[in-house]
PDB file of C-alpha atoms and ligand atoms in Angstrom:
ATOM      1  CA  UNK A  30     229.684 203.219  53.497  1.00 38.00           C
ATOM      2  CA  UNK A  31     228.652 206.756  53.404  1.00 38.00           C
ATOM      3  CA  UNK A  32     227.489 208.198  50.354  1.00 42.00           C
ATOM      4  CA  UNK A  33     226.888 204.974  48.602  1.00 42.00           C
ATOM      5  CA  UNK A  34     223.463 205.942  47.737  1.00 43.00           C
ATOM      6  CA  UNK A  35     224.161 209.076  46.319  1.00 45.00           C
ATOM      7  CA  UNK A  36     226.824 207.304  43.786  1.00 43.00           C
ATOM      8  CA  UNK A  37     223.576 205.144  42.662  1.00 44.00           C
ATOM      9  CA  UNK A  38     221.791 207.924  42.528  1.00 44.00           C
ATOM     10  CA  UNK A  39     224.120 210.510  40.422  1.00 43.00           C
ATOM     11  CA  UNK A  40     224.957 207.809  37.944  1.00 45.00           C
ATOM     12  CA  UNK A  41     223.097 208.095  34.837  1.00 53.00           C
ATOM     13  CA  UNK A  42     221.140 204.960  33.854  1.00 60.00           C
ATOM     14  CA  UNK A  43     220.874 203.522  30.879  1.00 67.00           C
ATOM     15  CA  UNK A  44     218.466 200.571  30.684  1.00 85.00           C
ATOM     16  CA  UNK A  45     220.052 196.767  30.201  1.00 89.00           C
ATOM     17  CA  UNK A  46     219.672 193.621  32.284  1.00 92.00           C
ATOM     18  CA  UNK A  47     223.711 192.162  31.760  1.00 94.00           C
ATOM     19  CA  UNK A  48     226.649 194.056  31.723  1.00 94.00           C
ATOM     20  CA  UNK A  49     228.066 191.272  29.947  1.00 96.00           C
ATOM     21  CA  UNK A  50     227.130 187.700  28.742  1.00 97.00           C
ATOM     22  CA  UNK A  51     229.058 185.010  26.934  1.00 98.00           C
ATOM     23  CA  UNK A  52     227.556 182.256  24.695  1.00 98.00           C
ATOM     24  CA  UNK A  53     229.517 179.202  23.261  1.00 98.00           C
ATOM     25  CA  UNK A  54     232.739 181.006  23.615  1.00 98.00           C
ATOM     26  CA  UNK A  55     235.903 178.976  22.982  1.00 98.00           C
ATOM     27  CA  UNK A  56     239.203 179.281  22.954  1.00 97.00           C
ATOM     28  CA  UNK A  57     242.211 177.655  21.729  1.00 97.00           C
ATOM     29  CA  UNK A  58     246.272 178.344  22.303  1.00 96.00           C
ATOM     30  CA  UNK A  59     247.453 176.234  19.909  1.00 94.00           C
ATOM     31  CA  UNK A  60     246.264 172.612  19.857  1.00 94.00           C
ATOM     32  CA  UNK A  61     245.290 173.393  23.810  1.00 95.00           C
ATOM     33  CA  UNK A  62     241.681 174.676  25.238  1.00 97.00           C
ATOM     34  CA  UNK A  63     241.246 176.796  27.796  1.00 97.00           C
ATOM     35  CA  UNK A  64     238.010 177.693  27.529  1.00 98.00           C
ATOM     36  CA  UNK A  65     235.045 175.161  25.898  1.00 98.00           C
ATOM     37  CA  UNK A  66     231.399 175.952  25.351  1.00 98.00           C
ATOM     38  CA  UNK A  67     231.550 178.911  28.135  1.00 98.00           C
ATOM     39  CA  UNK A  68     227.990 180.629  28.320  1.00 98.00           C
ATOM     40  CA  UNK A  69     227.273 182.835  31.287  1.00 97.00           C
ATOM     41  CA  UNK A  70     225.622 186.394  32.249  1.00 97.00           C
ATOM     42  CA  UNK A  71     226.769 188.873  34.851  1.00 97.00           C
ATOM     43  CA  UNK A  72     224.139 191.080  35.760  1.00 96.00           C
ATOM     44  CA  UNK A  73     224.078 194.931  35.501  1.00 94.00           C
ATOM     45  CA  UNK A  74     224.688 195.003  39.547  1.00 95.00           C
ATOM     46  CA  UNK A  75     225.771 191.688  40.323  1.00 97.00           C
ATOM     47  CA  UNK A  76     229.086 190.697  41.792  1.00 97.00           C
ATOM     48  CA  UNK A  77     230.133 187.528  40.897  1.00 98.00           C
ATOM     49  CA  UNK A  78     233.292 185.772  41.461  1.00 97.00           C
ATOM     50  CA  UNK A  79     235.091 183.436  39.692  1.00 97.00           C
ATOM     51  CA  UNK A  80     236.277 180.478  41.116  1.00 96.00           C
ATOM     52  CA  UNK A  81     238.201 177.131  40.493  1.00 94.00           C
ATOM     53  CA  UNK A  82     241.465 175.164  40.289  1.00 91.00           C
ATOM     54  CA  UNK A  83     245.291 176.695  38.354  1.00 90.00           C
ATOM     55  CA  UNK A  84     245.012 176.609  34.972  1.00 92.00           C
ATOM     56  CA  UNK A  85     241.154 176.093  35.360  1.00 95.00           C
ATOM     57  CA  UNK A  86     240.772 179.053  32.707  1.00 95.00           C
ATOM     58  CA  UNK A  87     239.363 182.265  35.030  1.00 95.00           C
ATOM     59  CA  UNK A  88     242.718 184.350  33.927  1.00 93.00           C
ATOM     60  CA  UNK A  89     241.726 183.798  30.519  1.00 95.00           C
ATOM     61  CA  UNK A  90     238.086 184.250  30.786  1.00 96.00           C
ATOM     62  CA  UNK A  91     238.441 187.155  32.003  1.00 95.00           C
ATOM     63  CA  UNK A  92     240.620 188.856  29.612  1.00 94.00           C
ATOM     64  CA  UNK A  93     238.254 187.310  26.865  1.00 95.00           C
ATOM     65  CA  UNK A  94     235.702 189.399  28.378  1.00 95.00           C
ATOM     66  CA  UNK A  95     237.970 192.317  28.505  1.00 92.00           C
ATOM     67  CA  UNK A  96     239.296 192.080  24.870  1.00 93.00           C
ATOM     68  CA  UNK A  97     242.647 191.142  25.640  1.00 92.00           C
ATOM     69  CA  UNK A  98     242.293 188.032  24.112  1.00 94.00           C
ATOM     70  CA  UNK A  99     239.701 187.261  20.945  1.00 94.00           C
ATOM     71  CA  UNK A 100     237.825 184.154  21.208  1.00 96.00           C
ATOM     72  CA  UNK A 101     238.196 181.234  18.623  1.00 96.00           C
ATOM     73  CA  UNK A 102     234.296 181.274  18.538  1.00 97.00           C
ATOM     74  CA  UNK A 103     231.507 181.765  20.145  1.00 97.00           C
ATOM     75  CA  UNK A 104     229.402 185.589  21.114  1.00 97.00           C
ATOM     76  CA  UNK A 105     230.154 188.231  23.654  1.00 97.00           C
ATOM     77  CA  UNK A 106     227.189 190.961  24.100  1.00 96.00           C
ATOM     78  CA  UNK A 107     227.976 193.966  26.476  1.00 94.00           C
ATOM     79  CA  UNK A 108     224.864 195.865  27.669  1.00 93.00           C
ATOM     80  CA  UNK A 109     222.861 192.926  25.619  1.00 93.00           C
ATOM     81  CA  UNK A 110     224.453 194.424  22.153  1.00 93.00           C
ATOM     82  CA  UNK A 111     226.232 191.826  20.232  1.00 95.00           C
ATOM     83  CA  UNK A 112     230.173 192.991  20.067  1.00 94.00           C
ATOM     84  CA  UNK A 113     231.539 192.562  16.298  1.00 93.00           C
ATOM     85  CA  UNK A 114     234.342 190.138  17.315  1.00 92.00           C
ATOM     86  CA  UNK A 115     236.797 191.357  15.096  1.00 89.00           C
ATOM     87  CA  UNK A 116     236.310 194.645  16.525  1.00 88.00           C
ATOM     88  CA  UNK A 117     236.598 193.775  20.030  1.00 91.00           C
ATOM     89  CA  UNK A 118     239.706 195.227  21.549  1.00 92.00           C
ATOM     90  CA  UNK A 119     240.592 196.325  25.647  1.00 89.00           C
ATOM     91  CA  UNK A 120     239.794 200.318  23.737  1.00 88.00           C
ATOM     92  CA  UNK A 121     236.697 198.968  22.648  1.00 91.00           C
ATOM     93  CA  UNK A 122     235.932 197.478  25.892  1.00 91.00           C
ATOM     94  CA  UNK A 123     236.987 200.251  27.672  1.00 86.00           C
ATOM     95  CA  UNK A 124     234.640 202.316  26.091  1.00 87.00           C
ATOM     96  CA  UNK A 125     232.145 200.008  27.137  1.00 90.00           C
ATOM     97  CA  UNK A 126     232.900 200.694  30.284  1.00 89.00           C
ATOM     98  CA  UNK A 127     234.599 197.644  31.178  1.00 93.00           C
ATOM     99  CA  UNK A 128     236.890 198.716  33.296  1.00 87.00           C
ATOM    100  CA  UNK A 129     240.262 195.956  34.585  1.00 86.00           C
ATOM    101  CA  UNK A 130     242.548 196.403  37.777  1.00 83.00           C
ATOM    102  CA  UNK A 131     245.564 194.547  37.529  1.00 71.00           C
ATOM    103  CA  UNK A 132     247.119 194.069  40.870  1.00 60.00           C
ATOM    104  CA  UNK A 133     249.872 196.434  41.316  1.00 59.00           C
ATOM    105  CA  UNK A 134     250.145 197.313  37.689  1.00 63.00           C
ATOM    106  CA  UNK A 135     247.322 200.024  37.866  1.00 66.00           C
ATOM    107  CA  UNK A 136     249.162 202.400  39.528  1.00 75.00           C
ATOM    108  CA  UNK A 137     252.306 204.666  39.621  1.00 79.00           C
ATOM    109  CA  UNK A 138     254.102 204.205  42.236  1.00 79.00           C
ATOM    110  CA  UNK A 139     256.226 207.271  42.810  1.00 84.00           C
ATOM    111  CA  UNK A 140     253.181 209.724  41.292  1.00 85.00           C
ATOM    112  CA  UNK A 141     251.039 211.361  43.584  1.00 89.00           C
ATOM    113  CA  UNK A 142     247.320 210.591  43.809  1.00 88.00           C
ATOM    114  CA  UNK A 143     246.003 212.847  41.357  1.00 87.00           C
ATOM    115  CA  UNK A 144     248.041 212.400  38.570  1.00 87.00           C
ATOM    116  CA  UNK A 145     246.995 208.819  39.180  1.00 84.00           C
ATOM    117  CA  UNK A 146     243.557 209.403  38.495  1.00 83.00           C
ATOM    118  CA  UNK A 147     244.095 211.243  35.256  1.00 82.00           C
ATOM    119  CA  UNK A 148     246.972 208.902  33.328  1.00 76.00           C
ATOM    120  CA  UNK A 149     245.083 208.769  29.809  1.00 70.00           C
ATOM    121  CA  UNK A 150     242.734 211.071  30.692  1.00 74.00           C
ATOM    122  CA  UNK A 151     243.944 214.679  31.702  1.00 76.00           C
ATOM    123  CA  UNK A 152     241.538 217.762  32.056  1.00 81.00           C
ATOM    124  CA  UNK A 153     242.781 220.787  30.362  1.00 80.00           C
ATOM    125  CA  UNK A 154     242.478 223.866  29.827  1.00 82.00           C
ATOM    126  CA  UNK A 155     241.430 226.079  26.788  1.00 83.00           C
ATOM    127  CA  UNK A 156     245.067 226.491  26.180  1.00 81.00           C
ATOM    128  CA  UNK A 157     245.538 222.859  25.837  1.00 82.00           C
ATOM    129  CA  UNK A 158     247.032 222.450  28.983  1.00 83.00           C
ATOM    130  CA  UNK A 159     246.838 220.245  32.296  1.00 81.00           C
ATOM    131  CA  UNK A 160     244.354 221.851  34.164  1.00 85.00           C
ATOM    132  CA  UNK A 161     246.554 221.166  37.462  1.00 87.00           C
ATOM    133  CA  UNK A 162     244.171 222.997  39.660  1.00 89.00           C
ATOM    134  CA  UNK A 163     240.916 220.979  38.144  1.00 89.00           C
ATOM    135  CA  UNK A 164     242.452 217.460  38.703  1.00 88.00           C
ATOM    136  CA  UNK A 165     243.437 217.842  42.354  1.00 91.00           C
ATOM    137  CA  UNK A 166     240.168 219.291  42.741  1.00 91.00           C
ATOM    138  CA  UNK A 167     238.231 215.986  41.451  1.00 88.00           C
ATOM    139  CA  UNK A 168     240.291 213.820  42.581  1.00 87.00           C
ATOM    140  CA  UNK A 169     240.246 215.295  46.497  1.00 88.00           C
ATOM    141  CA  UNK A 170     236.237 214.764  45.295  1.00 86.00           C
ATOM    142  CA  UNK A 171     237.273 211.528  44.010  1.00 82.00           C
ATOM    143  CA  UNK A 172     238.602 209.955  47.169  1.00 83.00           C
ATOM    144  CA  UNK A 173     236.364 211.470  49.662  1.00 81.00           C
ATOM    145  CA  UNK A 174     233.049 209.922  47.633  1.00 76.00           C
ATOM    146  CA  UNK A 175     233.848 207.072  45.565  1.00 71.00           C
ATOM    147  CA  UNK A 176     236.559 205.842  47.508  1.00 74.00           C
ATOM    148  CA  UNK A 177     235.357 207.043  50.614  1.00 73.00           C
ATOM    149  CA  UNK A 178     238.650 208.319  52.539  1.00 72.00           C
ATOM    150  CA  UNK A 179     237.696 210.240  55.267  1.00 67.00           C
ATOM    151  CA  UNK A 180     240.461 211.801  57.770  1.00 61.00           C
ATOM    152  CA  UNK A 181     243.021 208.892  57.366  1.00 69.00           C
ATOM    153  CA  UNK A 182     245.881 211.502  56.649  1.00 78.00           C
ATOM    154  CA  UNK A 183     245.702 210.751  52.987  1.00 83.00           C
ATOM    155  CA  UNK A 184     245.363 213.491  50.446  1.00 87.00           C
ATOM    156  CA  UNK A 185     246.073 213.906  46.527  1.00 89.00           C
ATOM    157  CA  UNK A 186     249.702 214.996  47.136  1.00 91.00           C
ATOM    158  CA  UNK A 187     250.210 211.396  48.902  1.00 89.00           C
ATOM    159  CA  UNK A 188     252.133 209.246  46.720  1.00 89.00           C
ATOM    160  CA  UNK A 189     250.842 206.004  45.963  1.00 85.00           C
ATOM    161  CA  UNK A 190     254.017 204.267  47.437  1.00 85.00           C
ATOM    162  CA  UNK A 191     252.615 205.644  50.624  1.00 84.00           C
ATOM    163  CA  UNK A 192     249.520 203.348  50.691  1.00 82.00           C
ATOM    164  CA  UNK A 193     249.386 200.364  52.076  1.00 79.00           C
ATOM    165  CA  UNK A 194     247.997 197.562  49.083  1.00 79.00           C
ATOM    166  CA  UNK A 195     244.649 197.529  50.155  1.00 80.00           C
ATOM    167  CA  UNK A 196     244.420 201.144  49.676  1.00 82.00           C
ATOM    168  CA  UNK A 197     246.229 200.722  46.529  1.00 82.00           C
ATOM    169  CA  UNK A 198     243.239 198.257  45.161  1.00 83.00           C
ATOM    170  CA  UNK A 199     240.876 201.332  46.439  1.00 82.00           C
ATOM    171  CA  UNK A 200     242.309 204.061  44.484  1.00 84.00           C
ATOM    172  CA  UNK A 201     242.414 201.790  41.572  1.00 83.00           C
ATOM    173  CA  UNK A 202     238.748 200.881  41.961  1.00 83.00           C
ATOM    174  CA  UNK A 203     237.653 204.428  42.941  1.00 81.00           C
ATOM    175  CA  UNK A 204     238.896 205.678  39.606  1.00 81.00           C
ATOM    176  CA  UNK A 205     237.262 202.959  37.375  1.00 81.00           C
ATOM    177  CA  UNK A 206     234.268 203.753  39.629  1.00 80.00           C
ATOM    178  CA  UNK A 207     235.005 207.303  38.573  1.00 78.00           C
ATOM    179  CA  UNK A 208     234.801 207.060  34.875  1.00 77.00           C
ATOM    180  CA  UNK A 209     231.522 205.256  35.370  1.00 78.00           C
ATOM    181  CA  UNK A 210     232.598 201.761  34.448  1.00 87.00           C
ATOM    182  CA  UNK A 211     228.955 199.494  34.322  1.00 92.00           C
ATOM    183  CA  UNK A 212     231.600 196.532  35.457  1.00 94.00           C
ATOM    184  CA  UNK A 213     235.159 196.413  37.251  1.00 93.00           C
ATOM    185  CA  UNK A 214     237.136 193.295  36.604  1.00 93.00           C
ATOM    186  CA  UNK A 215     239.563 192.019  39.506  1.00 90.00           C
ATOM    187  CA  UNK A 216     242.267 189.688  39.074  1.00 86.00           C
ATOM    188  CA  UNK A 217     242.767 188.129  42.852  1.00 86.00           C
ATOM    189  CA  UNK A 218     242.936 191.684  44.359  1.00 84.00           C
ATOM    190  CA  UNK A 219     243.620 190.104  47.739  1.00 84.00           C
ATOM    191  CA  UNK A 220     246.866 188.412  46.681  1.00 79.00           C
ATOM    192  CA  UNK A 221     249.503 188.840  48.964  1.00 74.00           C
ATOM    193  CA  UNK A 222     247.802 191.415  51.319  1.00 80.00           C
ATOM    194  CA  UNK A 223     247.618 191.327  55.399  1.00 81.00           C
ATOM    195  CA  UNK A 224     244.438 190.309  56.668  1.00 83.00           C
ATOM    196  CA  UNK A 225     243.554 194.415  57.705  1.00 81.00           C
ATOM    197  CA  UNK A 226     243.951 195.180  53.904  1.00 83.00           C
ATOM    198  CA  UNK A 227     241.733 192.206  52.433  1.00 87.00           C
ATOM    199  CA  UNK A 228     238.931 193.458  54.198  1.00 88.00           C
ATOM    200  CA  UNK A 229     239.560 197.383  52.888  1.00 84.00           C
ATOM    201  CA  UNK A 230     239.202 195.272  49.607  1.00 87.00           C
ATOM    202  CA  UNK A 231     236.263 193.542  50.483  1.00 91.00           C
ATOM    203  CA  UNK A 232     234.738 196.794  51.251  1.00 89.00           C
ATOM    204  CA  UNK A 233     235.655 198.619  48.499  1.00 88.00           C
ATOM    205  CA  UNK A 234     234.134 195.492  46.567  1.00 92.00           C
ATOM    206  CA  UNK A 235     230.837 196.104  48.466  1.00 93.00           C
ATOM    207  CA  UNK A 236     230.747 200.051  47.596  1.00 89.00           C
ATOM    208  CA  UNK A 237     231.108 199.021  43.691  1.00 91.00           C
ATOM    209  CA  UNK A 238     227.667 197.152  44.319  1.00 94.00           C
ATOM    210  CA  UNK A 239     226.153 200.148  46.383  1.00 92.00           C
ATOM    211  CA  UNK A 240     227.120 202.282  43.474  1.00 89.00           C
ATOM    212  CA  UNK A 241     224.843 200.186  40.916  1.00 92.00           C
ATOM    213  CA  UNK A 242     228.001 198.411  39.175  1.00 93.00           C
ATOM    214  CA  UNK A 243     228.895 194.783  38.560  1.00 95.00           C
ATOM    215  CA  UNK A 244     231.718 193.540  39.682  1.00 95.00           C
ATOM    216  CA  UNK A 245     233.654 190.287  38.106  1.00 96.00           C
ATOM    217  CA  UNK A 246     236.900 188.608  40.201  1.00 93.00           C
ATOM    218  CA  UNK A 247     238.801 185.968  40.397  1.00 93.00           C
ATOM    219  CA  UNK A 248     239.722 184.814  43.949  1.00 92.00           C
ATOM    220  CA  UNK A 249     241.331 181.834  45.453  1.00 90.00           C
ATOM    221  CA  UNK A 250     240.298 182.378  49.105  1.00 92.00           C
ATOM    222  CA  UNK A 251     236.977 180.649  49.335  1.00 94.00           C
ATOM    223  CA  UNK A 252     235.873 182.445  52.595  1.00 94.00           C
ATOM    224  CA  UNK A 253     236.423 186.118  50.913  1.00 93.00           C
ATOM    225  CA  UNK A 254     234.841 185.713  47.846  1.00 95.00           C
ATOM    226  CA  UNK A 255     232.278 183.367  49.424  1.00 96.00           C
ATOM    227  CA  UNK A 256     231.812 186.573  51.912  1.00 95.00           C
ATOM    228  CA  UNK A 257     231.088 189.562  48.993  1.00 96.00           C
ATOM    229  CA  UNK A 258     230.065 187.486  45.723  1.00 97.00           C
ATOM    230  CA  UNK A 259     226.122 187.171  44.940  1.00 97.00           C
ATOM    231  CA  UNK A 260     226.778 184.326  42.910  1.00 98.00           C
ATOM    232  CA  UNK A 261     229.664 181.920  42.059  1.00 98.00           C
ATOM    233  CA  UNK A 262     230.939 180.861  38.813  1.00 98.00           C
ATOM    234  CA  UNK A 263     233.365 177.514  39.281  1.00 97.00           C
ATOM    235  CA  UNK A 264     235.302 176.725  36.267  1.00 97.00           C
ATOM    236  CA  UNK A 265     236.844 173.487  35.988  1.00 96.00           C
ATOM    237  CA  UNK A 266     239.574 172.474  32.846  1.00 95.00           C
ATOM    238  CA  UNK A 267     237.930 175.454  30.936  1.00 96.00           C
ATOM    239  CA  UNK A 268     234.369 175.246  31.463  1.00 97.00           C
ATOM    240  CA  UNK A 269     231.258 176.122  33.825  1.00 98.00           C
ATOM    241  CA  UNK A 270     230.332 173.639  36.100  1.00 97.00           C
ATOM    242  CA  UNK A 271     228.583 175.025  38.630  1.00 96.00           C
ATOM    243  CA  UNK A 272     227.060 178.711  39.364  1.00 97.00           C
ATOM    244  CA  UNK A 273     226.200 178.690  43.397  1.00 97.00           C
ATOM    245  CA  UNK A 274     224.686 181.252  45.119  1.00 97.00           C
ATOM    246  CA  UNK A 275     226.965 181.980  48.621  1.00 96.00           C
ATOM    247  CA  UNK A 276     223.630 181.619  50.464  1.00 95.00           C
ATOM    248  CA  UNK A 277     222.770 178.125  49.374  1.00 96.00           C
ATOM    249  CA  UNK A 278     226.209 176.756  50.428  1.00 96.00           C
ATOM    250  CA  UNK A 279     228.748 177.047  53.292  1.00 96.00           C
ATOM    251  CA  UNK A 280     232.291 177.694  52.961  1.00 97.00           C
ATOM    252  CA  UNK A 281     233.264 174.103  54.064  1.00 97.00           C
ATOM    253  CA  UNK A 282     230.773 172.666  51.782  1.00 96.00           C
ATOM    254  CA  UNK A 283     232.474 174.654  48.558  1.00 96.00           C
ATOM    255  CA  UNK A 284     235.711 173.816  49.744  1.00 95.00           C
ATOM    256  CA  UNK A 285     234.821 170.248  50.220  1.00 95.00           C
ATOM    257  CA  UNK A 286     233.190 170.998  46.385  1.00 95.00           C
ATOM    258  CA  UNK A 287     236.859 172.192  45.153  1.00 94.00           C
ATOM    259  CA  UNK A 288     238.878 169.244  46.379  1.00 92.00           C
ATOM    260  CA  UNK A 289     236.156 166.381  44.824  1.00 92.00           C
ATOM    261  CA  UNK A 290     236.442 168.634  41.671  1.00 89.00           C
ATOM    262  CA  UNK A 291     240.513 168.598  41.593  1.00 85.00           C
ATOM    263  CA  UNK A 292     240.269 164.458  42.924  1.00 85.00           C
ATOM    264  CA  UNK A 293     237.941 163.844  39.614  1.00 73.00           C
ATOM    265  CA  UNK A 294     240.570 165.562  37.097  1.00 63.00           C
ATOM    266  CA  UNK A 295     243.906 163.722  39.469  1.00 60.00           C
TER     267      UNK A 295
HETATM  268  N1  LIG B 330     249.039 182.498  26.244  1.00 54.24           N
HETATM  269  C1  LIG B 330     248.860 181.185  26.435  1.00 54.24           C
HETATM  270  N2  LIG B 330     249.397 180.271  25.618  1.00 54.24           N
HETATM  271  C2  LIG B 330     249.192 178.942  25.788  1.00 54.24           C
HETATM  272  N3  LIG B 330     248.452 178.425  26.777  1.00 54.24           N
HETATM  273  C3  LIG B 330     247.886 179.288  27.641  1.00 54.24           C
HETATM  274  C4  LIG B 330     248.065 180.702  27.520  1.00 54.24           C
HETATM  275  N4  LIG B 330     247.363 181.299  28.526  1.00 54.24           N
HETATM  276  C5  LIG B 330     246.801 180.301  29.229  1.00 54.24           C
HETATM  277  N5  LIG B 330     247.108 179.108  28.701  1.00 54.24           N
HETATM  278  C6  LIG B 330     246.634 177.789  29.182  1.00 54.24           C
HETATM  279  O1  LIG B 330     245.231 177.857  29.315  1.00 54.24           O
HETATM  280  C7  LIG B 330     244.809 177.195  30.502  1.00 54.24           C
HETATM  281  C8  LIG B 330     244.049 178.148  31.397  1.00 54.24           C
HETATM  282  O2  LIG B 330     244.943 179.126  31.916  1.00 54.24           O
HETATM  283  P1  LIG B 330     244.491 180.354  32.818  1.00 54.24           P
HETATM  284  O3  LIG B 330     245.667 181.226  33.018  1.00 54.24           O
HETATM  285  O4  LIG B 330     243.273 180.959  32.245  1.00 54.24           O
HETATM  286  O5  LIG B 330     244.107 179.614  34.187  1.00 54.24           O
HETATM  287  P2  LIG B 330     243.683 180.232  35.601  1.00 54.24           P
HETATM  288  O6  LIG B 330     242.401 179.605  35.979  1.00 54.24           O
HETATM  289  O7  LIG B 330     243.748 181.707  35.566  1.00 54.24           O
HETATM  290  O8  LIG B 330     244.817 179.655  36.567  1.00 54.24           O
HETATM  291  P3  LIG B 330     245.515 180.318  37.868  1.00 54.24           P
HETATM  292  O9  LIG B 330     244.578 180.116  38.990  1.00 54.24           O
HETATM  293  O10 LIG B 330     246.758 179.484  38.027  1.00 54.24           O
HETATM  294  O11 LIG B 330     245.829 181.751  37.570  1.00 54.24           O
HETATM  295  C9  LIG B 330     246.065 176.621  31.122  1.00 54.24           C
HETATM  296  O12 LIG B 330     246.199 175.287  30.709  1.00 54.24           O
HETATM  297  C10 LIG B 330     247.157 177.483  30.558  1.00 54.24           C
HETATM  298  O13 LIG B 330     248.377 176.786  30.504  1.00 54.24           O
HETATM  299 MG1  LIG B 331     244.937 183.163  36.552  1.00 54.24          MG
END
């Protein structure tokens, strides 16, 4: 966890108690509803994970908050500035410094690190072109201090099909973490990884809360996000209903929590 402290301390603050908070939003497919009446903060350096049954409504929460989908209704304030719905897009967001890593879509596989880091974003020069030189330069900066790779043979001429998935997730964290995202959303980032790689995920989870971020994800392993989260946010058939705090409740009592939950809707 070296060098956590000097990510808080280089990043430029910019005063705001939530990253992002939701009131009344709702939202409709059709004649069904995913989401009803949600209202709910995440704090500037908070990581909270979201939590709850399939079809609960976390995927979709989640990509209301990142403008992939509009609400029907209902307010979304980022940095505690109203968003004009009908200009909220995943641009706008992004520029809000929302920042989303999709499991195994963030990254190109057969691309080397570097290029990696820049895809939508290249440095160049006054000509106009790739500054080749620049890039592996920050991103050999990149991984050693946001991402915090330190002699474990990989460099920016390692492809990405070289990593193993939780060093995948890291990269992809690293550079949201980079372009100074205020929050990094994560769909189930453990999904399908060997128990070594969840916790490299867990820890890279723990240096986006060193670094003065927030942190939103959605995770179906109780005991993992139970581990990381500061706070809990359990959806049930498209709505809160419940916000625990890890330390007021064991992993046996959630899960116990879960299956009453899933016995009331049966
Ligand atoms: N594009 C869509 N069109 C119609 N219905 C949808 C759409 N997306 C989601 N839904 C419905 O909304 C509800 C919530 O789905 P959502 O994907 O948000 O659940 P989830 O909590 O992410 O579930 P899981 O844990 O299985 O990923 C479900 O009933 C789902 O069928
Ligand atoms: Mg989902």
């Amino acid at each position: 966890m070296a060098g956590s402290s000097d990510l808080a301390a280089s990043r430029e603050e910019t005063p705001f108690e939530h990253a992002i908070r939701l009131e009344h939003v709702e939202k409709f497919f059709g004649p069904i509803q995913a989401l009803r009446d949600i209202t709910l903060s995440i704090g500037k350096n908070e990581i909270v994970g979201l939590i709850g049954d399939n079809g609960a409504g976390k995927s979709t929460l989640i990509k209301v908050m990142t403008g992939v989908l509009a609400p029907s209704s209902g307010r979304i304030f980022v940095r505690d500035k109203e968003i004009d719905l009908a200009d909220y897009s995943v641009r706008m967001a992004h520029d809000l410094s929302i920042e989303t890593v999709y499991q195994d879509k963030s990254l190109a596989d057969q691309q080397p690190l570097w290029r990696n880091f820049f895809v939508g974003r290249q440095i160049t020069n006054r000509f106009g072109f790739i500054d080749v030189k620049r890039e592996k330069e920050v991103a050999a900066e990149m991984l050693l201090t946001s991402i915090g790779f330190r002699g474990v043979g990989i460099t920016v001429d390692s492809t990405v099909s070289q990593l193993s998935g939780g060093e995948r997730q890291g990269i992809a964290i690293g550079r949201a973490m980079h372009y100074n995202a205020d929050v990094i959303v994560l769909d189930e980032p453990t999904v399908a990884l060997a128990v070594k790689e969840v916790r490299k995920v867990l820890d890279f989870i723990r240096r986006i809360k060193a670094s003065g971020r927030a942190c939103v994800y959605i995770e179906h392993n109780l005991a993992h996000v139970h581990e990381v989260a500061d706070r809990l946010i359990v959806l049930d058939r498209g709505t809160v209903v419940a916000e625990i705090e890890p330390k007021d409740m064991t992993v046996a009592d959630l899960t116990e929590y879960l299956i009453q939950l899933q016995q009331h809707t049966a």
